[in-house]
Tab-separated table of C-alpha atoms in Angstrom:
chain	number	residue	atom	x	y	z
A	1	UNK	CA	-31.063	-13.897	0.195
A	2	UNK	CA	-28.562	-12.687	-2.395
A	3	UNK	CA	-27.051	-10.164	0.116
A	4	UNK	CA	-26.367	-12.959	2.952
A	5	UNK	CA	-24.792	-15.362	0.176
A	6	UNK	CA	-22.489	-12.347	-1.022
A	7	UNK	CA	-21.680	-11.348	2.663
A	8	UNK	CA	-20.756	-15.159	3.359
A	9	UNK	CA	-18.573	-15.251	0.185
A	10	UNK	CA	-16.773	-12.146	1.018
A	11	UNK	CA	-16.135	-13.508	4.548
A	12	UNK	CA	-14.733	-16.593	2.969
A	13	UNK	CA	-12.544	-14.432	0.934
A	14	UNK	CA	-11.241	-12.279	3.763
A	15	UNK	CA	-10.457	-15.534	5.699
A	16	UNK	CA	-8.323	-16.648	2.810
A	17	UNK	CA	-6.502	-13.339	2.385
A	18	UNK	CA	-5.708	-13.430	6.125
A	19	UNK	CA	-4.233	-16.930	5.712
A	20	UNK	CA	-2.459	-15.571	2.659
A	21	UNK	CA	-3.953	-18.207	0.327
A	22	UNK	CA	-4.071	-15.608	-2.461
A	23	UNK	CA	-4.645	-17.939	-5.414
A	24	UNK	CA	-7.796	-19.733	-3.438
A	25	UNK	CA	-8.956	-16.257	-2.746
A	26	UNK	CA	-8.774	-15.207	-6.389
A	27	UNK	CA	-10.300	-18.127	-7.520
A	28	UNK	CA	-13.268	-17.598	-5.333
A	29	UNK	CA	-13.444	-14.022	-6.147
A	30	UNK	CA	-13.573	-14.849	-9.946
A	31	UNK	CA	-16.694	-16.941	-9.363
A	32	UNK	CA	-18.032	-13.942	-7.455
A	33	UNK	CA	-17.337	-11.620	-10.143
A	34	UNK	CA	-19.507	-13.687	-12.494
A	35	UNK	CA	-22.514	-13.755	-10.060
A	36	UNK	CA	-21.920	-10.162	-8.988
A	37	UNK	CA	-20.141	-8.283	-11.904
A	38	UNK	CA	-18.647	-5.012	-11.485
A	39	UNK	CA	-18.699	-4.936	-7.892
A	40	UNK	CA	-15.959	-2.604	-6.238
A	41	UNK	CA	-15.318	-4.756	-3.315
A	42	UNK	CA	-14.801	-7.914	-5.464
A	43	UNK	CA	-12.772	-6.067	-8.079
A	44	UNK	CA	-10.700	-4.512	-5.233
A	45	UNK	CA	-10.075	-7.792	-3.580
A	46	UNK	CA	-9.171	-9.352	-6.920
A	47	UNK	CA	-6.685	-6.535	-7.437
A	48	UNK	CA	-4.896	-7.194	-3.995
A	49	UNK	CA	-4.722	-10.928	-4.826
A	50	UNK	CA	-3.287	-10.154	-7.957
A	51	UNK	CA	-0.612	-7.908	-6.549
A	52	UNK	CA	0.382	-10.560	-3.996
A	53	UNK	CA	0.560	-13.150	-6.820
A	54	UNK	CA	2.929	-10.914	-8.785
A	55	UNK	CA	0.410	-10.079	-11.343
A	56	UNK	CA	0.374	-6.316	-10.995
A	57	UNK	CA	-0.451	-5.673	-14.856
A	58	UNK	CA	-3.648	-7.629	-14.488
A	59	UNK	CA	-4.201	-5.962	-10.798
A	60	UNK	CA	-4.274	-2.733	-12.913
A	61	UNK	CA	-7.404	-3.723	-14.962
A	62	UNK	CA	-9.388	-4.708	-11.667
A	63	UNK	CA	-8.444	-1.254	-9.877
A	64	UNK	CA	-8.842	0.695	-13.147
A	65	UNK	CA	-12.563	-0.752	-13.207
A	66	UNK	CA	-13.145	0.145	-9.481
A	67	UNK	CA	-12.079	3.885	-10.350
A	68	UNK	CA	-14.397	3.973	-13.346
A	69	UNK	CA	-17.250	2.480	-10.923
A	70	UNK	CA	-16.014	4.896	-8.260
A	71	UNK	CA	-14.533	8.007	-10.011
A	72	UNK	CA	-14.301	10.133	-6.620
A	73	UNK	CA	-12.847	7.251	-4.495
A	74	UNK	CA	-9.447	8.140	-2.967
A	75	UNK	CA	-8.941	4.461	-1.944
A	76	UNK	CA	-9.702	3.229	-5.365
A	77	UNK	CA	-7.158	5.815	-7.132
A	78	UNK	CA	-4.687	5.086	-4.508
A	79	UNK	CA	-5.061	1.035	-5.098
A	80	UNK	CA	-4.667	1.775	-8.859
A	81	UNK	CA	-1.434	3.727	-8.090
A	82	UNK	CA	-0.106	0.872	-5.971
A	83	UNK	CA	-0.619	-1.630	-8.876
A	84	UNK	CA	1.187	0.769	-11.233
A	85	UNK	CA	4.193	0.840	-8.645
A	86	UNK	CA	4.345	-2.952	-8.496
A	87	UNK	CA	4.283	-3.050	-12.234
A	88	UNK	CA	7.190	-0.551	-12.125
A	89	UNK	CA	5.201	2.036	-14.096
A	90	UNK	CA	6.530	4.785	-11.923
A	91	UNK	CA	5.278	7.427	-14.055
A	92	UNK	CA	1.681	6.272	-13.838
A	93	UNK	CA	1.952	5.557	-10.358
A	94	UNK	CA	2.898	9.035	-9.627
A	95	UNK	CA	0.275	10.694	-11.827
A	96	UNK	CA	-2.512	8.270	-10.058
A	97	UNK	CA	-1.261	9.054	-6.608
A	98	UNK	CA	-1.223	12.705	-7.440
A	99	UNK	CA	-4.781	12.408	-8.809
A	100	UNK	CA	-5.910	10.873	-5.556
A	101	UNK	CA	-4.484	13.675	-3.524
A	102	UNK	CA	-6.431	16.140	-5.495
A	103	UNK	CA	-9.522	14.553	-4.041
A	104	UNK	CA	-8.065	14.339	-0.470
A	105	UNK	CA	-4.925	16.251	-0.215
A	106	UNK	CA	-4.070	14.755	3.227
A	107	UNK	CA	-5.030	11.189	2.597
A	108	UNK	CA	-2.087	9.612	4.627
A	109	UNK	CA	-1.873	6.276	2.765
A	110	UNK	CA	-1.577	7.878	-0.441
A	111	UNK	CA	0.975	10.317	0.805
A	112	UNK	CA	3.011	7.258	2.207
A	113	UNK	CA	2.630	5.387	-1.028
A	114	UNK	CA	3.721	8.328	-3.036
A	115	UNK	CA	6.899	8.635	-0.473
A	116	UNK	CA	7.576	4.923	-0.976
A	117	UNK	CA	7.496	5.495	-4.641
A	118	UNK	CA	10.039	8.274	-4.480
A	119	UNK	CA	11.980	6.524	-2.128
A	120	UNK	CA	12.500	3.647	-4.853
A	121	UNK	CA	14.120	6.310	-7.196
A	122	UNK	CA	17.490	7.677	-5.906
A	123	UNK	CA	16.909	11.006	-7.632
A	124	UNK	CA	13.361	11.474	-5.752
A	125	UNK	CA	14.748	10.564	-2.236
A	126	UNK	CA	14.417	14.073	-1.030
A	127	UNK	CA	10.920	14.146	-2.128
A	128	UNK	CA	10.135	11.376	-0.132
A	129	UNK	CA	11.855	12.591	2.948
A	130	UNK	CA	9.875	15.910	2.595
A	131	UNK	CA	6.566	14.134	2.417
A	132	UNK	CA	7.427	11.734	5.187
A	133	UNK	CA	8.569	14.616	7.554
A	134	UNK	CA	5.155	16.391	7.100
A	135	UNK	CA	3.300	13.191	7.821
A	136	UNK	CA	5.677	12.766	11.118
A	137	UNK	CA	5.209	16.329	12.031
A	138	UNK	CA	1.386	16.008	11.966
A	139	UNK	CA	1.512	12.548	13.569
A	140	UNK	CA	4.674	12.120	15.512
A	141	UNK	CA	3.526	8.362	16.457
A	142	UNK	CA	3.314	7.342	12.842
A	143	UNK	CA	5.666	4.559	13.051
A	144	UNK	CA	5.163	3.340	9.375
A	145	UNK	CA	6.106	7.083	8.236
A	146	UNK	CA	9.184	7.066	10.771
A	147	UNK	CA	10.315	3.801	9.516
A	148	UNK	CA	10.388	4.829	5.817
A	149	UNK	CA	11.798	8.333	6.792
A	150	UNK	CA	14.698	6.376	8.666
A	151	UNK	CA	15.161	4.359	5.545
A	152	UNK	CA	15.337	7.437	3.316
A	153	UNK	CA	18.118	8.909	5.784
A	154	UNK	CA	19.918	5.348	5.576
A	155	UNK	CA	19.987	5.506	1.866
A	156	UNK	CA	21.090	8.960	1.770
A	157	UNK	CA	24.065	8.068	4.181
A	158	UNK	CA	22.695	10.012	7.313
A	159	UNK	CA	22.977	6.945	9.857
A	160	UNK	CA	22.513	9.304	12.852
A	161	UNK	CA	19.311	10.768	11.599
A	162	UNK	CA	18.089	7.262	10.701
A	163	UNK	CA	18.832	5.781	13.860
A	164	UNK	CA	16.757	8.714	15.622
A	165	UNK	CA	13.819	7.659	13.451
A	166	UNK	CA	14.003	3.927	14.334
A	167	UNK	CA	14.689	4.817	18.131
A	168	UNK	CA	11.359	6.721	17.977
A	169	UNK	CA	9.478	3.811	16.628
A	170	UNK	CA	10.575	1.839	19.663
A	171	UNK	CA	9.261	4.594	21.994
A	172	UNK	CA	6.014	3.856	20.599
A	173	UNK	CA	6.217	0.149	19.758
A	174	UNK	CA	9.012	-1.226	22.120
A	175	UNK	CA	8.894	-4.518	20.265
A	176	UNK	CA	8.893	-3.378	16.784
A	177	UNK	CA	11.166	-6.045	15.112
A	178	UNK	CA	11.436	-4.021	11.938
A	179	UNK	CA	12.956	-0.964	13.999
A	180	UNK	CA	14.961	-3.370	16.054
A	181	UNK	CA	16.437	-4.948	12.805
A	182	UNK	CA	16.908	-1.507	11.187
A	183	UNK	CA	19.319	-0.518	14.167
A	184	UNK	CA	21.111	-3.738	14.002
A	185	UNK	CA	21.710	-3.106	10.300
A	186	UNK	CA	22.886	0.453	10.945
A	187	UNK	CA	25.164	-0.666	13.663
A	188	UNK	CA	26.785	-3.442	11.136
A	189	UNK	CA	27.643	-0.738	8.625
């Protein structure tokens, strides 16, 4: 009985999150956390909601607890890194991503998040581009990595290289609004 109630509640939470009703989802998760304390899925969803509600400092506590409960979980450690990044604590974000990569060096989402962290720091733009180029080499159809690599080139003033990245996205996703808009912006520069 307990499992079916928990499953039903988490389905409600998922529906609220898909509808971007972050506060409602968080309220339901807080009630669920009282009934099922220290449940990684609940704490992770709470952290996600808190980030979307622009409360990354509180999200850090949720994600940190998940890493205590699941110390070897790359996803949990990665999520903590995201929370630090949104809190603009770039040093802890980087350390956390690097810790996750010690467990799984090729974890694509963590590598993309680390690249995005570096992208936000002008002095680390080259590091971001290096990580992204490696990801694209391994998976030439990775449109997320191509887009961020294009933005790195654009920020670095390399419009032709940026355009190539955005155009490669359109080969794989011809209706990509992000790529189309990025090319429009390049044309207006």
